[in-house]
Short mmCIF file of N, CA and C in Angstrom, two decimals:
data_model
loop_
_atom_site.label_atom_id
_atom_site.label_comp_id
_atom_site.label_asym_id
_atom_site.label_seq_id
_atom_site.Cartn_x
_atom_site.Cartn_y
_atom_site.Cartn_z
N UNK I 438 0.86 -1.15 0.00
CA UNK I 438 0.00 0.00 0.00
C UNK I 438 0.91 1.23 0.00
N UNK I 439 0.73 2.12 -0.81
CA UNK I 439 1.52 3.07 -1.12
C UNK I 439 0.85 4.55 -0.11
N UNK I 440 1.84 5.26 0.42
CA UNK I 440 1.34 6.76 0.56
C UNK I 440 -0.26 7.04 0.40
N UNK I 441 -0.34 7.58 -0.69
CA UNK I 441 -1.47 7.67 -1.44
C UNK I 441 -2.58 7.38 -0.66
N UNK I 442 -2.99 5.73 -0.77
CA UNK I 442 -3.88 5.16 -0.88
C UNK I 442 -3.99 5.01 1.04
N UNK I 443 -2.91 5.29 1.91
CA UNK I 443 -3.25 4.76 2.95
C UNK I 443 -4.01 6.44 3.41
N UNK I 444 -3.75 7.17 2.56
CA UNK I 444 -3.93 8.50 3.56
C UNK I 444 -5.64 8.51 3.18
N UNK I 445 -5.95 7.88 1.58
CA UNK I 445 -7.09 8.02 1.55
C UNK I 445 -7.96 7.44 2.10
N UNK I 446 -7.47 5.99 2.90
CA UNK I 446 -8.46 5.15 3.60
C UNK I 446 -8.53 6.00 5.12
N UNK I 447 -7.27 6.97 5.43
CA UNK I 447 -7.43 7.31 6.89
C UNK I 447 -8.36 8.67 6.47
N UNK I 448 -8.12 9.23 5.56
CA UNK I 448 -9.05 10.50 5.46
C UNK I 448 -10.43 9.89 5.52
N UNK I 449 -10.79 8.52 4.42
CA UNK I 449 -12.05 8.15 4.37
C UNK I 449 -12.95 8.18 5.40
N UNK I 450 -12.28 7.70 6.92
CA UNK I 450 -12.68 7.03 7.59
C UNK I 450 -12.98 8.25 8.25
N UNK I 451 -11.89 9.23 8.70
CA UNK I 451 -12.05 10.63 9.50
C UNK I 451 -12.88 11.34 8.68
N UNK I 452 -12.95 11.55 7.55
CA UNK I 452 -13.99 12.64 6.72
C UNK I 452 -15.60 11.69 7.61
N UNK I 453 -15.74 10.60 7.45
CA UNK I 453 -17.07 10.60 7.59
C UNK I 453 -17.64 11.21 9.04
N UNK I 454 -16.72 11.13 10.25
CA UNK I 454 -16.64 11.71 11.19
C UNK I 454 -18.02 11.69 11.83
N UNK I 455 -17.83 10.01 11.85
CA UNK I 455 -19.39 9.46 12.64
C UNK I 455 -19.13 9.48 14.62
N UNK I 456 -20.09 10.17 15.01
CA UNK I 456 -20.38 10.85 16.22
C UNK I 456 -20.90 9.32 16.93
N UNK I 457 -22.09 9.14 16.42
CA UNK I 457 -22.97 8.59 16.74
C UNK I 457 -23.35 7.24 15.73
N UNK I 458 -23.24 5.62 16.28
CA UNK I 458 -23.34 4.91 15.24
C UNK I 458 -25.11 4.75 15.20
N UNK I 459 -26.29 5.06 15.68
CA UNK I 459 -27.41 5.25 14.66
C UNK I 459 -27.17 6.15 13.52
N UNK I 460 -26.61 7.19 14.09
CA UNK I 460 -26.73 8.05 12.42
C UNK I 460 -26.15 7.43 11.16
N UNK I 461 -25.76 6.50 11.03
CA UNK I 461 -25.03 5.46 10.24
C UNK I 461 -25.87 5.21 9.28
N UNK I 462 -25.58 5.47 7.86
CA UNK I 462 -26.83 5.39 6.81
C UNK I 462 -26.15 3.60 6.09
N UNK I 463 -27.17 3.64 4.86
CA UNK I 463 -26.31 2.47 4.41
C UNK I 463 -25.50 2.97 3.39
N UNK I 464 -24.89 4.60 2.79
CA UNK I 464 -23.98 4.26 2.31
C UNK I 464 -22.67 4.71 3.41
N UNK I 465 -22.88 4.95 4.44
CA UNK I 465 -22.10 5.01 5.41
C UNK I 465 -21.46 3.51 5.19
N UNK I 466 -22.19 2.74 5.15
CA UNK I 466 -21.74 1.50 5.74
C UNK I 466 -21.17 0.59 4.41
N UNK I 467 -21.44 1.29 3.14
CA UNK I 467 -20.99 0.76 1.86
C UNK I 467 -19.72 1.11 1.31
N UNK I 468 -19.65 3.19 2.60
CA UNK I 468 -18.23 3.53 2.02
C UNK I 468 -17.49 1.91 3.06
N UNK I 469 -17.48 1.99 4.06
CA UNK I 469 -16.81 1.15 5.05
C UNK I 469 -16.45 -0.04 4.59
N UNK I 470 -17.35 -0.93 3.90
CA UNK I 470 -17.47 -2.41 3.80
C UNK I 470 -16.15 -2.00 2.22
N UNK I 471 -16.09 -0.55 1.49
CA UNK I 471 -15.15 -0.55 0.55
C UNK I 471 -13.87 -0.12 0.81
N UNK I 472 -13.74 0.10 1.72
CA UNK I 472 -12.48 0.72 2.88
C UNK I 472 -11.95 -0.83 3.30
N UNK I 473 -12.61 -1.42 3.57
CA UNK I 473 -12.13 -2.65 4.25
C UNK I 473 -11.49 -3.78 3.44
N UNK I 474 -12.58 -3.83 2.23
CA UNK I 474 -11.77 -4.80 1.06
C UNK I 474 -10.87 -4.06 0.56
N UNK I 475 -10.60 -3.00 0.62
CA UNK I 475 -8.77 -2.54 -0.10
C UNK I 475 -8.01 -3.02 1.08
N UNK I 476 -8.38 -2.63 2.23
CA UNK I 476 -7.55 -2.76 3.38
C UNK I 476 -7.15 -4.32 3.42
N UNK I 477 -8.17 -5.21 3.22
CA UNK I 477 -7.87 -6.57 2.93
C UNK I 477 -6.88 -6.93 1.83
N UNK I 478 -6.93 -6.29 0.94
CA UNK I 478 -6.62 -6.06 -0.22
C UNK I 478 -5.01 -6.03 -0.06
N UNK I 479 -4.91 -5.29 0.49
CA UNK I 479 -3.17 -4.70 0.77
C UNK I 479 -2.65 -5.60 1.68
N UNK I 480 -3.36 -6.11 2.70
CA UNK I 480 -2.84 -7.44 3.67
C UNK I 480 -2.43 -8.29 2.78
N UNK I 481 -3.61 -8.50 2.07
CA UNK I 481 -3.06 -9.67 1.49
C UNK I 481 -1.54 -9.83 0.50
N UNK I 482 -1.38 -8.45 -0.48
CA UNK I 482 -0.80 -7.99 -1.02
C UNK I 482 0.40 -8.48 0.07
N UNK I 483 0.60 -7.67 0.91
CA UNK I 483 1.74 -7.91 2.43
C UNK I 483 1.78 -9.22 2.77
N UNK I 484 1.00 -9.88 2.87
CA UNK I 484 1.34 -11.38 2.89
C UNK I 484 2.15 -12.03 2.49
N UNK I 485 1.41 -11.58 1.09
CA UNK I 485 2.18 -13.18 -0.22
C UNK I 485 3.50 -12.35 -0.45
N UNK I 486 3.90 -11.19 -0.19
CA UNK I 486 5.29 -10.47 -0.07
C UNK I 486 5.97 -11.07 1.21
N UNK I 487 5.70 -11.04 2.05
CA UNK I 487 6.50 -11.73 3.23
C UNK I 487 6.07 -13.18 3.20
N UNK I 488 5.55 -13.70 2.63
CA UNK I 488 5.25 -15.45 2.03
C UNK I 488 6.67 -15.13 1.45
N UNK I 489 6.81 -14.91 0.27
CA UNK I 489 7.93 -14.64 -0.64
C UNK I 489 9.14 -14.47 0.05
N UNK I 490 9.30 -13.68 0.72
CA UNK I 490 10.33 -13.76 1.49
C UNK I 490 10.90 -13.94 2.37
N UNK I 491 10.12 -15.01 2.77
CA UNK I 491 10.15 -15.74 3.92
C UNK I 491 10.95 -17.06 3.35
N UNK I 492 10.24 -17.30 2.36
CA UNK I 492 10.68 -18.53 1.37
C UNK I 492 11.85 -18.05 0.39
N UNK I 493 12.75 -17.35 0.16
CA UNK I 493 14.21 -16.76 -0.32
C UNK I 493 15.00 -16.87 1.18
N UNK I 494 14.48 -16.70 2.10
CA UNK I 494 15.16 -16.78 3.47
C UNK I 494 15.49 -17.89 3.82
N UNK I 495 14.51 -18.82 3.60
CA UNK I 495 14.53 -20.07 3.77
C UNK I 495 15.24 -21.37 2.69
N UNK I 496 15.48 -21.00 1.69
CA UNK I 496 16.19 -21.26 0.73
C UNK I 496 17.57 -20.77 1.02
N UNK I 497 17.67 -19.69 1.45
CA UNK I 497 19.07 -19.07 1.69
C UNK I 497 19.73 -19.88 2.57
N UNK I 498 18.65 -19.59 3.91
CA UNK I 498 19.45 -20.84 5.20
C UNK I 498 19.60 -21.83 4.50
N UNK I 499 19.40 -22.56 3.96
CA UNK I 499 19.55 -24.30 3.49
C UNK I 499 20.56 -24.01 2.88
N UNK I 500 20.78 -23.57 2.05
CA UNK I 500 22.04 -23.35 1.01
C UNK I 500 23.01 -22.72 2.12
N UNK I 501 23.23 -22.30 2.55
CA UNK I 501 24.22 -21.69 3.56
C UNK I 501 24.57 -22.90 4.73
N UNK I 502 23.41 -23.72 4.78
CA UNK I 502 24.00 -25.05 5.75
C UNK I 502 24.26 -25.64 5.35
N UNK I 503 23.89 -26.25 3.71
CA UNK I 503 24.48 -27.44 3.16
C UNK I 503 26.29 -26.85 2.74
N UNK I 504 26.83 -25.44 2.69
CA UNK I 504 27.55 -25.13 1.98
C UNK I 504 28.51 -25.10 3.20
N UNK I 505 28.24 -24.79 4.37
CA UNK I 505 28.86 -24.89 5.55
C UNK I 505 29.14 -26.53 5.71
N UNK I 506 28.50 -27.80 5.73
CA UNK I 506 28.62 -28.73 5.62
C UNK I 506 29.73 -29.38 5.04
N UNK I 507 29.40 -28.99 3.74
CA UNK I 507 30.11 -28.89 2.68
C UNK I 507 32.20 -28.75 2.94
N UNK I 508 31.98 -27.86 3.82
CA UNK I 508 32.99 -27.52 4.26
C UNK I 508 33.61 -27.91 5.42
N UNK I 509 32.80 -28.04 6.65
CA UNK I 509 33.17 -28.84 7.20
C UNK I 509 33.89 -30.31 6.93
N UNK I 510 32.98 -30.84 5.89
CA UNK I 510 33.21 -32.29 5.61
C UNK I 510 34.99 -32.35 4.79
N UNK I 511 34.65 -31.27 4.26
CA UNK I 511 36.16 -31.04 3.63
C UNK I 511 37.36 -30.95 4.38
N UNK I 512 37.19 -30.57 5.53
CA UNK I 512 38.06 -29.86 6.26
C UNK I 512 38.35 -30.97 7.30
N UNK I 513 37.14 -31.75 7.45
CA UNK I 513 37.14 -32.99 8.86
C UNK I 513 38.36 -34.16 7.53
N UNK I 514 38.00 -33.98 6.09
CA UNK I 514 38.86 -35.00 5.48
C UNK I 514 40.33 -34.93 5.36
N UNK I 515 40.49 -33.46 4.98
CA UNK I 515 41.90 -32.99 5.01
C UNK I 515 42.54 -33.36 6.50
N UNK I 516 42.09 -33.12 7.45
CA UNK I 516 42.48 -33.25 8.55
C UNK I 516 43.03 -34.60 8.90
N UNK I 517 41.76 -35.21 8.29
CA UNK I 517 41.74 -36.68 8.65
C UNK I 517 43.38 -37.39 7.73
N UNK I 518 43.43 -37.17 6.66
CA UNK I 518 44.51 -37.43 5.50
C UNK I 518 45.77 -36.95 6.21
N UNK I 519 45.85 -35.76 6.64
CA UNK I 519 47.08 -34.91 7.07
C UNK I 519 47.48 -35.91 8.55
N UNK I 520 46.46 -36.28 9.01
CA UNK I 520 46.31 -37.17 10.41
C UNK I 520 47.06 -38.72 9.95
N UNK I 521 46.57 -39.10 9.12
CA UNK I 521 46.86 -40.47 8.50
C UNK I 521 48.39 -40.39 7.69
N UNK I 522 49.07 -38.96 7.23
CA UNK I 522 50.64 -39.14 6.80
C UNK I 522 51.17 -38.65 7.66
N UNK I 523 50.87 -37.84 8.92
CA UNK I 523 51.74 -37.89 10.00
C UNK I 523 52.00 -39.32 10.64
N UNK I 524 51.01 -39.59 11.22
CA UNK I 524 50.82 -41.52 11.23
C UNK I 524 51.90 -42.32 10.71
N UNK I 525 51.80 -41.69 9.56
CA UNK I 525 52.87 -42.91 9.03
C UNK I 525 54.20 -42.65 9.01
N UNK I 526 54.66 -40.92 8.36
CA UNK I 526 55.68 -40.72 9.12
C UNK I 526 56.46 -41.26 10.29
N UNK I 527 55.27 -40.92 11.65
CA UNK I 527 55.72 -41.27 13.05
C UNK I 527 56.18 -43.20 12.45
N UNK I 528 55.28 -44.11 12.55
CA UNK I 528 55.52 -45.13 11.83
C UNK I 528 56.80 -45.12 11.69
N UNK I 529 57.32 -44.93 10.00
CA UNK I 529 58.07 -44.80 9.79
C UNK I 529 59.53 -44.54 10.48
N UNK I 530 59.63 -43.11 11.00
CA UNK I 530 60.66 -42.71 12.17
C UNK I 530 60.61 -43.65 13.30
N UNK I 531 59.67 -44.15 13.84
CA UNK I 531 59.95 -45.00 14.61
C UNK I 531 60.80 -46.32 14.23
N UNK I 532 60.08 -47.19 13.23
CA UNK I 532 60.86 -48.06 12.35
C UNK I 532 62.12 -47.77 12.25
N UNK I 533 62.66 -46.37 12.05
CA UNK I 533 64.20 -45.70 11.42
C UNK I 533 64.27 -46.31 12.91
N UNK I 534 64.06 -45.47 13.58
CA UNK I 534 64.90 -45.18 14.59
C UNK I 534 64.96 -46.89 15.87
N UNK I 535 64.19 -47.57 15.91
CA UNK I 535 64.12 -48.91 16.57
C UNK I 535 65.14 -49.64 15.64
N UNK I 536 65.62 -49.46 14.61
CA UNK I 536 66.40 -50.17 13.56
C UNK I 536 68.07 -49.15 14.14
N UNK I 537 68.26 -48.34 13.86
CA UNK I 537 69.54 -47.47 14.47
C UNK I 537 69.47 -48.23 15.73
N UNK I 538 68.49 -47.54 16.69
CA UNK I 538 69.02 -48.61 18.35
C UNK I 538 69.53 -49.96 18.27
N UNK I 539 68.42 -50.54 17.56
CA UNK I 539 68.72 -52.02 17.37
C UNK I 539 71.11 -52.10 16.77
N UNK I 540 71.12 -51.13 15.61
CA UNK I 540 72.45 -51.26 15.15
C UNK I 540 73.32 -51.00 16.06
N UNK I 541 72.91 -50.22 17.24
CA UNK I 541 73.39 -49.30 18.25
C UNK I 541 73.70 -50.60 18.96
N UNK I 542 72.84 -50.75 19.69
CA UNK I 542 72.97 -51.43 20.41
C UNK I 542 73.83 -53.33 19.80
N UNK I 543 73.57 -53.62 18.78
CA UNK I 543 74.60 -54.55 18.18
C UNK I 543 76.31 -54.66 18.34
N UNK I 544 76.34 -53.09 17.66
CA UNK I 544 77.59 -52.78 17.42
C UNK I 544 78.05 -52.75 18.92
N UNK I 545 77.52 -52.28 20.46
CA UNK I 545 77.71 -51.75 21.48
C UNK I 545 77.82 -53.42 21.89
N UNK I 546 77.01 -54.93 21.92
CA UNK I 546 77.54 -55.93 22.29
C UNK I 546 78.91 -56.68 21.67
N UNK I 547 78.94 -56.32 20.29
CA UNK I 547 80.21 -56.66 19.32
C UNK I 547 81.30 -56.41 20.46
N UNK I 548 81.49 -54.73 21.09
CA UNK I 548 82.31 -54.40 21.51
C UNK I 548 82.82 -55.17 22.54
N UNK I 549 81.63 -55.27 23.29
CA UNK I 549 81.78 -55.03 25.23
C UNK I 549 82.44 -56.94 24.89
N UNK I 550 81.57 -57.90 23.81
CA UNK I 550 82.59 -59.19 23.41
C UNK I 550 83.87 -59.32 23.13
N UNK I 551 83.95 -58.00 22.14
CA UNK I 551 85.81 -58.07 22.41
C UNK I 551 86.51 -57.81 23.28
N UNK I 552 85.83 -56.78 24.11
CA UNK I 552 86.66 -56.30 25.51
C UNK I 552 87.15 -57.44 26.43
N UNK I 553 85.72 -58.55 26.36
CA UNK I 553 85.87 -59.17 27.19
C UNK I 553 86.77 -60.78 26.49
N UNK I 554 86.82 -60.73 25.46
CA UNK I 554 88.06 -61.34 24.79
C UNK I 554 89.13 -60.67 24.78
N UNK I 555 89.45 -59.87 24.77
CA UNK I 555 90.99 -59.15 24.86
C UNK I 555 91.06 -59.24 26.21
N UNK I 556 90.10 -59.55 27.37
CA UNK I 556 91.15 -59.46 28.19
C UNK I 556 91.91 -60.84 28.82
#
């Protein structure tokens, strides 16, 4: 409802500048009953506009959660992957390094055998 039209339903209503509802004729009551279907008129108008955009809002949220999702899920995978070659790394370095002790410790009985043959 534009300017206009709301000032003419509030003038409508104040111009008739009913005191008293006997004095109420029937086109008193015909301007009224035509005051009311615009007024309906424009609700409704306001409605199916906030229907409308209620439903772009609601489309919006969904798309904004599936896209957040979206991302999450991406981010829980990378993680997960980056999780799984550290893993193996460690793995790995461990392997290195239980293999060095292991040589370590070889080479360290080799010795302490000759010591105890030389003497």
């Amino acid at each position: 409802m534009n300017g206009r039209q709301a000032g003419k339903i509030t003038n409508g209503v104040h111009a008739m500048a009913i005191q008293d509802p006997d004095d109420l004729g029937d086109d008193d009551f015909e301007a009224l009953d035509q005051e009311m279907d615009q007024l309906n008129s424009e609700l409704d108008k306001m409605e199916n506009w906030s229907t409308s955009l209620h439903d772009k809002v609601a489309d919006l949220l969904k798309e904004t959660q599936e896209k957040n999702k979206a991302i999450a899920s991406a981010y829980t995978e990378e993680k997960s992957s980056a999780n799984n070659e550290n893993s193996t790394t460690v793995n790995d370095n461990e392997t290195s390094d239980k293999t060095t002790n292991d040589n370590d410790k070889s080479t360290t009985d080799k010795n302490d055998s000759k010591k105890k043959d030389d003497k």
